[in-house]
Tab-separated table of C-alpha atoms and ligand atoms in Angstrom:
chain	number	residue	atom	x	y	z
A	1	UNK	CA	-8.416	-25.499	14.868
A	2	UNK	CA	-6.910	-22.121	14.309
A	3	UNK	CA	-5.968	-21.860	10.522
A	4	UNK	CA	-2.871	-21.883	8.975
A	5	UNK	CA	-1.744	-18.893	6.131
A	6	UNK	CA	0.585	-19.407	3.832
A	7	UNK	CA	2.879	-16.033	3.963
A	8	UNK	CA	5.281	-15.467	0.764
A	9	UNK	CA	8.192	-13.663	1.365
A	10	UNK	CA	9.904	-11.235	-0.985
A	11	UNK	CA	12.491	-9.017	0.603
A	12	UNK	CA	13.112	-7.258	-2.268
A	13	UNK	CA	16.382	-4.844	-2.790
A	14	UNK	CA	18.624	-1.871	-1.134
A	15	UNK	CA	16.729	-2.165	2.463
A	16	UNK	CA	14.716	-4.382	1.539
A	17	UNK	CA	16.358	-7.470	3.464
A	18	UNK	CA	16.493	-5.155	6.840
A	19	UNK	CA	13.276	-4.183	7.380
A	20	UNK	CA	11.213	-7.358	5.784
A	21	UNK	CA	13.796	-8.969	8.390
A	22	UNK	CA	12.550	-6.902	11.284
A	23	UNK	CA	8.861	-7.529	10.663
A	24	UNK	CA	9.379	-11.230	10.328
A	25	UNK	CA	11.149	-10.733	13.785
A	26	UNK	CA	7.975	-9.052	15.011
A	27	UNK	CA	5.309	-11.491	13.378
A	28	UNK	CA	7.142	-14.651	15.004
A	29	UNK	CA	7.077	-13.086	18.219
A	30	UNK	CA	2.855	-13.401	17.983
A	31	UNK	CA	1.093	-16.451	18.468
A	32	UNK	CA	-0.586	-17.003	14.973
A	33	UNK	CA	-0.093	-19.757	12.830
A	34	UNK	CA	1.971	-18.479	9.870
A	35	UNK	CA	4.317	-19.733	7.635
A	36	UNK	CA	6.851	-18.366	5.402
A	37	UNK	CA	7.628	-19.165	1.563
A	38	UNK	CA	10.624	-17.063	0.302
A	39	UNK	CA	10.020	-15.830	-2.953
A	40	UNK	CA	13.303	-15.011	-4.767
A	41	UNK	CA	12.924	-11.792	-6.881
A	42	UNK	CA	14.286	-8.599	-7.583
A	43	UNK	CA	17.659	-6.815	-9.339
A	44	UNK	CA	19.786	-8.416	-7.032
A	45	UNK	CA	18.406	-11.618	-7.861
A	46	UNK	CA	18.261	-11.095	-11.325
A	47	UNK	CA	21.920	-9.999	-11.396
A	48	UNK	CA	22.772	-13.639	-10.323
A	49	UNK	CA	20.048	-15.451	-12.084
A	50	UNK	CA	19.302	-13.669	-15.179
A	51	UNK	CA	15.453	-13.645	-14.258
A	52	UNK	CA	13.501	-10.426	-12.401
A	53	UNK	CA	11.558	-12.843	-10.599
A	54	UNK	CA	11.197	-16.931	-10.116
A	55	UNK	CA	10.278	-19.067	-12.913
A	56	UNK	CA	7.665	-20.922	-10.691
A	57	UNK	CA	6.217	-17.272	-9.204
A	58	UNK	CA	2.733	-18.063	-10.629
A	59	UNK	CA	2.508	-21.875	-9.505
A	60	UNK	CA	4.029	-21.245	-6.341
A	61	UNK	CA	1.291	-18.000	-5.449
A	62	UNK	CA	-1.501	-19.837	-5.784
A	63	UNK	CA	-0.469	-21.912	-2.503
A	64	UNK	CA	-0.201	-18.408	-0.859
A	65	UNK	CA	-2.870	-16.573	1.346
A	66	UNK	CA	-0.524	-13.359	1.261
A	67	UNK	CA	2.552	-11.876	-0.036
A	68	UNK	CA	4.532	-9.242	2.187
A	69	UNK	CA	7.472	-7.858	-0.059
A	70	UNK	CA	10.288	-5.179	0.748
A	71	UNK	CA	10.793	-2.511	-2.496
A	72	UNK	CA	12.094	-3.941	-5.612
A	73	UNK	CA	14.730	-1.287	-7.629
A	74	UNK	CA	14.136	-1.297	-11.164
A	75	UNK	CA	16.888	0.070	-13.059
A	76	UNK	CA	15.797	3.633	-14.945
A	77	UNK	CA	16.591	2.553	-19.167
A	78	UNK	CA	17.862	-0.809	-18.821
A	79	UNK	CA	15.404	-2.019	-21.675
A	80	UNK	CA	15.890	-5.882	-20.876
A	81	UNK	CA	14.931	-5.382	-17.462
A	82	UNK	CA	11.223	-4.937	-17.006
A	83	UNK	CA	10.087	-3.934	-13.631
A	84	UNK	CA	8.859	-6.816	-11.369
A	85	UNK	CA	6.589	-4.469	-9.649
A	86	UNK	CA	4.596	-4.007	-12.970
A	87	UNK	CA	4.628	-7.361	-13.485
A	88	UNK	CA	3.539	-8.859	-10.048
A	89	UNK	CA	0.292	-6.520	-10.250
A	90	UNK	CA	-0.427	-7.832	-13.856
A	91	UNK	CA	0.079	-11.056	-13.158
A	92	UNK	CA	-1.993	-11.171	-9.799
A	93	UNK	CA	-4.822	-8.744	-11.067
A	94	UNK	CA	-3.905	-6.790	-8.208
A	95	UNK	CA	-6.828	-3.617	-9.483
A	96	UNK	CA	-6.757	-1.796	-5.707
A	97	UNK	CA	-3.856	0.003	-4.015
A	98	UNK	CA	-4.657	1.108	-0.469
A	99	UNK	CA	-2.554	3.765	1.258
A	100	UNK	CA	-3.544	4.590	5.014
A	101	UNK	CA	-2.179	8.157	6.262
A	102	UNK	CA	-2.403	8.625	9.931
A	103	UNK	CA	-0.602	11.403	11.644
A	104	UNK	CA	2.030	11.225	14.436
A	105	UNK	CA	1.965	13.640	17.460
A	106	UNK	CA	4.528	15.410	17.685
A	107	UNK	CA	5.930	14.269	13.989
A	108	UNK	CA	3.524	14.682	11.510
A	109	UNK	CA	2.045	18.838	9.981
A	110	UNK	CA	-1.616	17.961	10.700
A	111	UNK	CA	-3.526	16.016	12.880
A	112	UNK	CA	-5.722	12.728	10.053
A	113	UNK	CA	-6.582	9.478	9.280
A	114	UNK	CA	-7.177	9.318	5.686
A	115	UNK	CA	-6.958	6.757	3.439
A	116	UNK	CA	-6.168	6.538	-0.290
A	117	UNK	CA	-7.698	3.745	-2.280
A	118	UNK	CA	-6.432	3.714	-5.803
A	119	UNK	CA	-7.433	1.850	-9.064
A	120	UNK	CA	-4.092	0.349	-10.000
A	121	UNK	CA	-4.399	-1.324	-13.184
A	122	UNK	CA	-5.703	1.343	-16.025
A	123	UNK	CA	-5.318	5.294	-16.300
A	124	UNK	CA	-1.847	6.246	-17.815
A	125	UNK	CA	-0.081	3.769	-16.345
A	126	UNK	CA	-0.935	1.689	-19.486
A	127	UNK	CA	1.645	2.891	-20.816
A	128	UNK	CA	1.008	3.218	-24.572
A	129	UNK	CA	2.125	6.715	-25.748
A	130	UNK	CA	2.579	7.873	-29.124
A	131	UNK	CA	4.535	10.812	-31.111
A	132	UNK	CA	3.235	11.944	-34.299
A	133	UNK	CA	4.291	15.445	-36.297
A	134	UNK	CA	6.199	16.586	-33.027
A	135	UNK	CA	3.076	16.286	-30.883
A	136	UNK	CA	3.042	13.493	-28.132
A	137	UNK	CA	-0.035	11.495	-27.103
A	138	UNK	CA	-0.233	9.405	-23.926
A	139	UNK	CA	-3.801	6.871	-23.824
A	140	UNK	CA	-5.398	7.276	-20.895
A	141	UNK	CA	-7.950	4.330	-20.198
A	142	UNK	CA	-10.905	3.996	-17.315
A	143	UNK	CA	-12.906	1.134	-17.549
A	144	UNK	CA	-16.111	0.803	-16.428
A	145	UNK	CA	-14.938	-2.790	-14.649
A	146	UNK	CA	-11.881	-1.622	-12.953
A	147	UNK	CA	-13.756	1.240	-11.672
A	148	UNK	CA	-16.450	-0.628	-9.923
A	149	UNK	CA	-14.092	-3.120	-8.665
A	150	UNK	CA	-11.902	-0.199	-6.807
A	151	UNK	CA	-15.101	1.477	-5.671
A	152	UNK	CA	-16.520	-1.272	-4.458
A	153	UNK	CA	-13.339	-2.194	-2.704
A	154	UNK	CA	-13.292	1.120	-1.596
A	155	UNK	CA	-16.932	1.259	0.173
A	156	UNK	CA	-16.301	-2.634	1.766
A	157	UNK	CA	-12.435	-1.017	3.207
A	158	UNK	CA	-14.506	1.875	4.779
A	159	UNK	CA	-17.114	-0.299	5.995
A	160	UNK	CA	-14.661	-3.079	7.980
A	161	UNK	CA	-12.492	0.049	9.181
A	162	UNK	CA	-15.562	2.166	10.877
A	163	UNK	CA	-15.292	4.745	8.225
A	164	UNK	CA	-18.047	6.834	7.465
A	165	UNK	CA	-17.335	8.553	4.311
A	166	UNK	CA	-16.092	7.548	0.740
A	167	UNK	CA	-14.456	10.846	-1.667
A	168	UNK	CA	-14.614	9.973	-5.170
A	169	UNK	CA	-11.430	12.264	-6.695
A	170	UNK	CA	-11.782	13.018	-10.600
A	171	UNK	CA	-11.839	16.039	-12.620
A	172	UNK	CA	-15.125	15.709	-14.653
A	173	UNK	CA	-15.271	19.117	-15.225
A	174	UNK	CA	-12.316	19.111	-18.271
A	175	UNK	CA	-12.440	14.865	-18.710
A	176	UNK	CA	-16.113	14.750	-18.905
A	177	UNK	CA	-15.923	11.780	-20.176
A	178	UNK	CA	-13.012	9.576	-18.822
A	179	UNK	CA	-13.114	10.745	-15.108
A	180	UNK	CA	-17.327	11.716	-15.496
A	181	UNK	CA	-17.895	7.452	-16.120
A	182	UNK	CA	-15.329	6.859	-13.085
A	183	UNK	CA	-17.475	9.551	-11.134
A	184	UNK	CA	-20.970	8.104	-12.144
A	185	UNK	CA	-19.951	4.610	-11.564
A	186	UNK	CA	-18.382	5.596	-7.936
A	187	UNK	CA	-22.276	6.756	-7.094
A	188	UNK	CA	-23.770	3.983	-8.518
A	189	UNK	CA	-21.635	1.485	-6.188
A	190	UNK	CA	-22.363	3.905	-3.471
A	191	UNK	CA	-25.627	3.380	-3.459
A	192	UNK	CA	-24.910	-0.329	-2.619
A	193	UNK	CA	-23.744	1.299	1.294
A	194	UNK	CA	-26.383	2.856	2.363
A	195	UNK	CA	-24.567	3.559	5.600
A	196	UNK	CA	-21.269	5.264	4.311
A	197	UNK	CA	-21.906	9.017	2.964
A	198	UNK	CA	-20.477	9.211	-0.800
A	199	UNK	CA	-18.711	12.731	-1.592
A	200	UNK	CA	-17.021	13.885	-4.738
A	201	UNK	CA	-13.803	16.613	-4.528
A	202	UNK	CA	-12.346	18.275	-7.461
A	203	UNK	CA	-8.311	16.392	-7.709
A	204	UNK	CA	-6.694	20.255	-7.410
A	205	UNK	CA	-9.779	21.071	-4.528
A	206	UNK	CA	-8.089	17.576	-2.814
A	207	UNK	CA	-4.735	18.658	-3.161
A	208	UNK	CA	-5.454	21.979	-1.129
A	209	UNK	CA	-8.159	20.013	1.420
A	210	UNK	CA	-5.254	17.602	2.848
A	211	UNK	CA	-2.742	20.735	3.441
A	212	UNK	CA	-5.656	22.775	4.620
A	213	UNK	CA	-8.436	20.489	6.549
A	214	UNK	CA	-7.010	16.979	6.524
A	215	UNK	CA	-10.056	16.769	9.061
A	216	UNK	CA	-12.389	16.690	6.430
A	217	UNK	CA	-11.291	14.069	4.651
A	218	UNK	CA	-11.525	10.281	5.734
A	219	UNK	CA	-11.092	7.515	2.309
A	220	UNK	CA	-10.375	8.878	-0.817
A	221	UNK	CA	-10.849	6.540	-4.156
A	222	UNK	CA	-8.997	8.007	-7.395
A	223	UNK	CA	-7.871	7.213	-11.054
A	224	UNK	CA	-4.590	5.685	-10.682
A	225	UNK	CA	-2.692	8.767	-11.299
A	226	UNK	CA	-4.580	11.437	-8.953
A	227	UNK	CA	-3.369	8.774	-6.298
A	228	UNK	CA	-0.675	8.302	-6.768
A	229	UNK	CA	0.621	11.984	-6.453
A	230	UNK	CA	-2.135	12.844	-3.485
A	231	UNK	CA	-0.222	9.555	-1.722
A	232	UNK	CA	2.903	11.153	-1.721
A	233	UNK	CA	1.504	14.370	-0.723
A	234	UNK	CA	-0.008	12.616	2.118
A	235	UNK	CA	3.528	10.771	3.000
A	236	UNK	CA	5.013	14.131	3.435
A	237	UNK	CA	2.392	15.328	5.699
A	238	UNK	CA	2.940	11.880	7.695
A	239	UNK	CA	6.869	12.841	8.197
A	240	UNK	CA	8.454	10.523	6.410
A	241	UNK	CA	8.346	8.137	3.584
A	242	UNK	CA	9.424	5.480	6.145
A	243	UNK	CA	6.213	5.611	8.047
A	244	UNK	CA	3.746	4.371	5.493
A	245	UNK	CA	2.753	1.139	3.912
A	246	UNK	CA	0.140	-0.177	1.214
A	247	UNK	CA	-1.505	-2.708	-0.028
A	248	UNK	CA	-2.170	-4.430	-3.178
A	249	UNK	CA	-5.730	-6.224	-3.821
A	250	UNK	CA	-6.472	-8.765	-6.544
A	251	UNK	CA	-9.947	-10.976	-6.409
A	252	UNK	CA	-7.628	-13.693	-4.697
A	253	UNK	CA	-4.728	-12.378	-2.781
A	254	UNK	CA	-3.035	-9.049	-2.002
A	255	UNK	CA	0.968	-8.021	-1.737
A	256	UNK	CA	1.880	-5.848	0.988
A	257	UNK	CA	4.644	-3.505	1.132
A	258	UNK	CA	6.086	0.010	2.074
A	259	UNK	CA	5.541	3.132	0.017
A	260	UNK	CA	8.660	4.178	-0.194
A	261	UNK	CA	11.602	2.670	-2.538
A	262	UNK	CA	14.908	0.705	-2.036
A	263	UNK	CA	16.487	3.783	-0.305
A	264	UNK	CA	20.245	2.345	-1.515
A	265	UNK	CA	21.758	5.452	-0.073
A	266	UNK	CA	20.833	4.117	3.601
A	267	UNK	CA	20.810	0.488	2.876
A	268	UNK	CA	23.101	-2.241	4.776
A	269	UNK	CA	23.729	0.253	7.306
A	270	UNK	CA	20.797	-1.076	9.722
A	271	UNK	CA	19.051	2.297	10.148
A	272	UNK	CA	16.043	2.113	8.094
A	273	UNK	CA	12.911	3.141	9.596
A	274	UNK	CA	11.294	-0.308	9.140
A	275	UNK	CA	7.765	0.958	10.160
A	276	UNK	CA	6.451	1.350	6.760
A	277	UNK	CA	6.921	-2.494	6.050
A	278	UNK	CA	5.659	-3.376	9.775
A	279	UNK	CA	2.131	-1.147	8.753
A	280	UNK	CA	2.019	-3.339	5.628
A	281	UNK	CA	2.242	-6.931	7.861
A	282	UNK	CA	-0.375	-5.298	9.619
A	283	UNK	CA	-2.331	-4.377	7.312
A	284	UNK	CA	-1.487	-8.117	6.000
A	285	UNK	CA	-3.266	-9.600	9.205
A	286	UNK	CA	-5.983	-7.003	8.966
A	287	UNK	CA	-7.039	-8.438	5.156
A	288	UNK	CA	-6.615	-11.624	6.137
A	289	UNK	CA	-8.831	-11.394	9.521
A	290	UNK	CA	-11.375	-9.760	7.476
A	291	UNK	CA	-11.440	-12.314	4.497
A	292	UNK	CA	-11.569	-15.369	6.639
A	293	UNK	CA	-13.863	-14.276	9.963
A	294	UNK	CA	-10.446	-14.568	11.971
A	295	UNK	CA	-10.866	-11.789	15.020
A	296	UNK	CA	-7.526	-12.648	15.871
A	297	UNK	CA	-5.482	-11.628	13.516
A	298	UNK	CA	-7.293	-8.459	13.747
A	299	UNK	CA	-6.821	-7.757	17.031
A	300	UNK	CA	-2.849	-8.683	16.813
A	301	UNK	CA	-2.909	-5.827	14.225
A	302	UNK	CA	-4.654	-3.590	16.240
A	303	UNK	CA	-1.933	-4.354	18.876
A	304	UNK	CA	0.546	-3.638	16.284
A	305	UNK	CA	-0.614	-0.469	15.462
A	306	UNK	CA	-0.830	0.737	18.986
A	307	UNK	CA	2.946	-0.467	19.770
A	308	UNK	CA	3.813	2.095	16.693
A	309	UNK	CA	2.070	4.840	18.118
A	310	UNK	CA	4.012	4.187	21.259
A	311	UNK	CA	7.040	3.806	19.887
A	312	UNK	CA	7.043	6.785	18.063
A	313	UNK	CA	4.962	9.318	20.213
A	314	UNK	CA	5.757	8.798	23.683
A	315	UNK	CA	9.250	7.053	23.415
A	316	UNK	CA	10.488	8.907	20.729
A	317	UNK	CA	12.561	6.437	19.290
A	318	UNK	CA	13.145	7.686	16.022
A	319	UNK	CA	15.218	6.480	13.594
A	320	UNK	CA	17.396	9.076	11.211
A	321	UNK	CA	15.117	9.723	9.244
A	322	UNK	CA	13.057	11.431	11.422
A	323	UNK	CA	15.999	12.786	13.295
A	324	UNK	CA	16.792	10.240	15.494
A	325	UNK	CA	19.715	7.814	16.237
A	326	UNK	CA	17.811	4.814	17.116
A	327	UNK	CA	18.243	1.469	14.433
A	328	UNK	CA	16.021	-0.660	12.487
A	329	UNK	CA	15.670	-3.608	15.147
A	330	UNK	CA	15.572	-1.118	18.357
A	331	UNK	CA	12.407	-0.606	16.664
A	332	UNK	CA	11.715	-3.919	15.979
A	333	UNK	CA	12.639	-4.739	19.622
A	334	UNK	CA	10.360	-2.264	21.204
A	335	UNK	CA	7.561	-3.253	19.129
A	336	UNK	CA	7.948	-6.745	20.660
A	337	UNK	CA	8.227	-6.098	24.209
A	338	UNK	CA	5.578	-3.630	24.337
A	339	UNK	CA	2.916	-5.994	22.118
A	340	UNK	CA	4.262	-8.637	24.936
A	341	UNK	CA	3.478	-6.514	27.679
A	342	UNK	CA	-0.152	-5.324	26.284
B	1	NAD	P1	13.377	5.969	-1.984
B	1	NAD	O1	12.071	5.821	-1.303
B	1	NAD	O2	14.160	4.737	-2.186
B	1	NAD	O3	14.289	7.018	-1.199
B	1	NAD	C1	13.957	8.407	-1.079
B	1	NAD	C2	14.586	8.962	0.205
B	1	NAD	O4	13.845	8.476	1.327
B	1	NAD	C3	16.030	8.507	0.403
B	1	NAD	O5	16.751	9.540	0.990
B	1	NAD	C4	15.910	7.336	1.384
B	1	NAD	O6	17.026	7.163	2.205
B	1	NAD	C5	14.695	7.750	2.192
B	1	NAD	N1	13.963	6.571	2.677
B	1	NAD	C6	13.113	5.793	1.957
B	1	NAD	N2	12.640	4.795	2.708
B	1	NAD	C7	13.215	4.951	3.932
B	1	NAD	C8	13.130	4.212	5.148
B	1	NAD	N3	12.361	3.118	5.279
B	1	NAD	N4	13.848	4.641	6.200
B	1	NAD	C9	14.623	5.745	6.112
B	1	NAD	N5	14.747	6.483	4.996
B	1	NAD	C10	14.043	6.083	3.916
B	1	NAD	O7	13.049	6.700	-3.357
B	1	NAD	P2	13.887	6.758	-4.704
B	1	NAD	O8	15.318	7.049	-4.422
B	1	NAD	O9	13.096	7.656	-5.572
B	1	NAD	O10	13.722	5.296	-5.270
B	1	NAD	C11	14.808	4.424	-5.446
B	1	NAD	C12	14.352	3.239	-6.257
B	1	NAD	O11	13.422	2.474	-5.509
B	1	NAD	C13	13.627	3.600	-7.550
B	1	NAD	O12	14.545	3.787	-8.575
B	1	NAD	C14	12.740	2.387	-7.780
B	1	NAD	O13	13.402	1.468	-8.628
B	1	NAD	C15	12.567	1.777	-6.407
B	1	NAD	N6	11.181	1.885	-5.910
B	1	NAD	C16	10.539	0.718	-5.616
B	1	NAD	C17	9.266	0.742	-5.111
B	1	NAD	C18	8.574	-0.557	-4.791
B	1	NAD	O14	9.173	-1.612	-4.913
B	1	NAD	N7	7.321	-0.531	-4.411
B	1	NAD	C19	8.630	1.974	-4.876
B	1	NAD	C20	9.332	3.149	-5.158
B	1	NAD	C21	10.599	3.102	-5.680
């Protein structure tokens, strides 16, 4: 019997509600067992509830197979808010943060399919910075563990997606030491994949590959940082910010969601591009065809991905953002009846 996942649902602030309701709309239009947990969480929630995120989070995850979540706004300087983001990847060890890129014809500055894989947990974002006689210090930490873990992650991701070549991204010529261990422990993972080429690029060299010969390039695994800014780099070259989606791995589940933010200046208006949270729900079924031997749920994201590519290259239905007029559910809509007509 086909098996059941356990989907938990956070839909998250400003647009959130719109789009994570238009890829719901698209996911119960396909014939795969899933069911949906809400999971309350968020400013908006904690504006009625006095808590970022439910009490029970942690108890009720650990029934889940999968989280898809819209974007969560976190107030900038409201000290007794702490952002929910930070602490859902704490809390669910979530070390790798993939980005896919793929271009549009006709939207996007250069034709590639690259992918960013990211450690997530250490680098900067540790956040423990210091000031002492007018000079400011910020602790930057890479770990031999995390390291591995994203590398490996990053070799197995290339592997299951027909890549054929992992880019470690450092700069171990000034850190010799912080980015040279997350260099040398990149090439001793690679030799683990005998079958995937292992490169290493210079972070600035990077920077100027993408713009110049995107070609060139096919999964990328950096320091939390360098990815972070390459990502949005690589968002721009897409088209838009509403085009993209991520995902967040931990050793037992990942959260998927869109790269962009809460977008309040667009939101309850019903013209958000939602395909940025529809690549994440694919990239959902991907992770979780892949992790339990379900072809499925695989090919329904394949399917997915191809109704995108239709909706946005040869029917042009574009939502503002990209300079069109069409809404969040014509998009959703579309999707549908093209995936039903495949
Ligand atoms: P943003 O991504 O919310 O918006 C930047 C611009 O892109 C805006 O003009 C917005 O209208 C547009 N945009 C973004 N997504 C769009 C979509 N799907 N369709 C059409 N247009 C879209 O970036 P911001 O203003 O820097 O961030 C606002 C807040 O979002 C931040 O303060 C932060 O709290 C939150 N945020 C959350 C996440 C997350 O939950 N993962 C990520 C980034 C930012």
């Amino acid at each position: 019997m086909a098996k059941k996942y356990r989907i938990g649902v956070i839909e998250g602030d400003g647009i959130g509600p719109e789009i994570v309701s238009a890829t719901l709309h698209i996911l119960n239009h396909l014939p795969l067992d899933l069911e949906y947990i809400k999971i309350e969480a968020g400013y908006t929630y904690y504006k009625k509830s006095g808590r970022g995120i439910e009490e029970d989070f942690i108890d009720k995850v650990k029934e889940l197979d999968a989280i898809l979540k819209g974007p969560l706004y976190t107030p900038p300087g409201a000290i007794e808010f702490k952002s929910v983001n930070v602490l859902i990847r704490r809390e669910l060890d979530l070390y790798a943060n993939i980005r896919p890129f793929k271009s549009y014809r006709g939207i996007s500055l250069r034709n590639f399919n690259i992918v960013i894989v990211r450690e997530n947990l250490e680098d900067v974002y540790v956040g423990i910075e210091g000031e002492y006689n007018r000079t400011a210090i910020a602790l930057r930490i890479i770990s031999e563990r995390e390291t591995e873990r994203v590398a490996e992650y990053a070799f197995k991701y290339a592997e299951d997606h027909g890549f054929k070549k992992v880019t470690v991204v450092h700069k171990a010529n000034i850190l010799k030491i912080s980015d040279g261990l997350f260099r040398d422990v990149f090439f001793r993972v690679a030799k683990r994949y005998p079958n995937i080429v292992a490169d290493e690029i210079i972070v600035d060299t990077a920077a100027y590959t993408i713009v110049k010969n995107p070609e060139k390039i096919q999964v990328l695994v950096t320091p939390n940082l360098y990815g972070d800014i390459l990502a949005d780099l690589l968002a721009g070259m897409v088209g838009s910010l509403g085009l993209c989606g991520s995902a967040q791995i931990g050793e037992s589940i990942g959260v998927f969601e869109p790269v962009h933010g809460v977008a309040f200046d667009i939101a309850g208006k019903g013209i958000a591009n939602p395909i940025g949270e529809i690549l994440s729900a694919k990239m959902m079924l991907e992770y979780l065809g892949h992790k339990h031997g379900d072809q499925r749920l695989i090919l329904y994201a394949k399917k997915i991905d191809e109704a995108i590519n239709i909706v946005i290259e040869e029917k042009k239905l574009l939502t503002p953002d990209l300079g069109g007029s069409f809404k969040t559910m014509d998009i959703a809509n579309t999707i549908i009846d093209i995936i039903k007509s495949s």
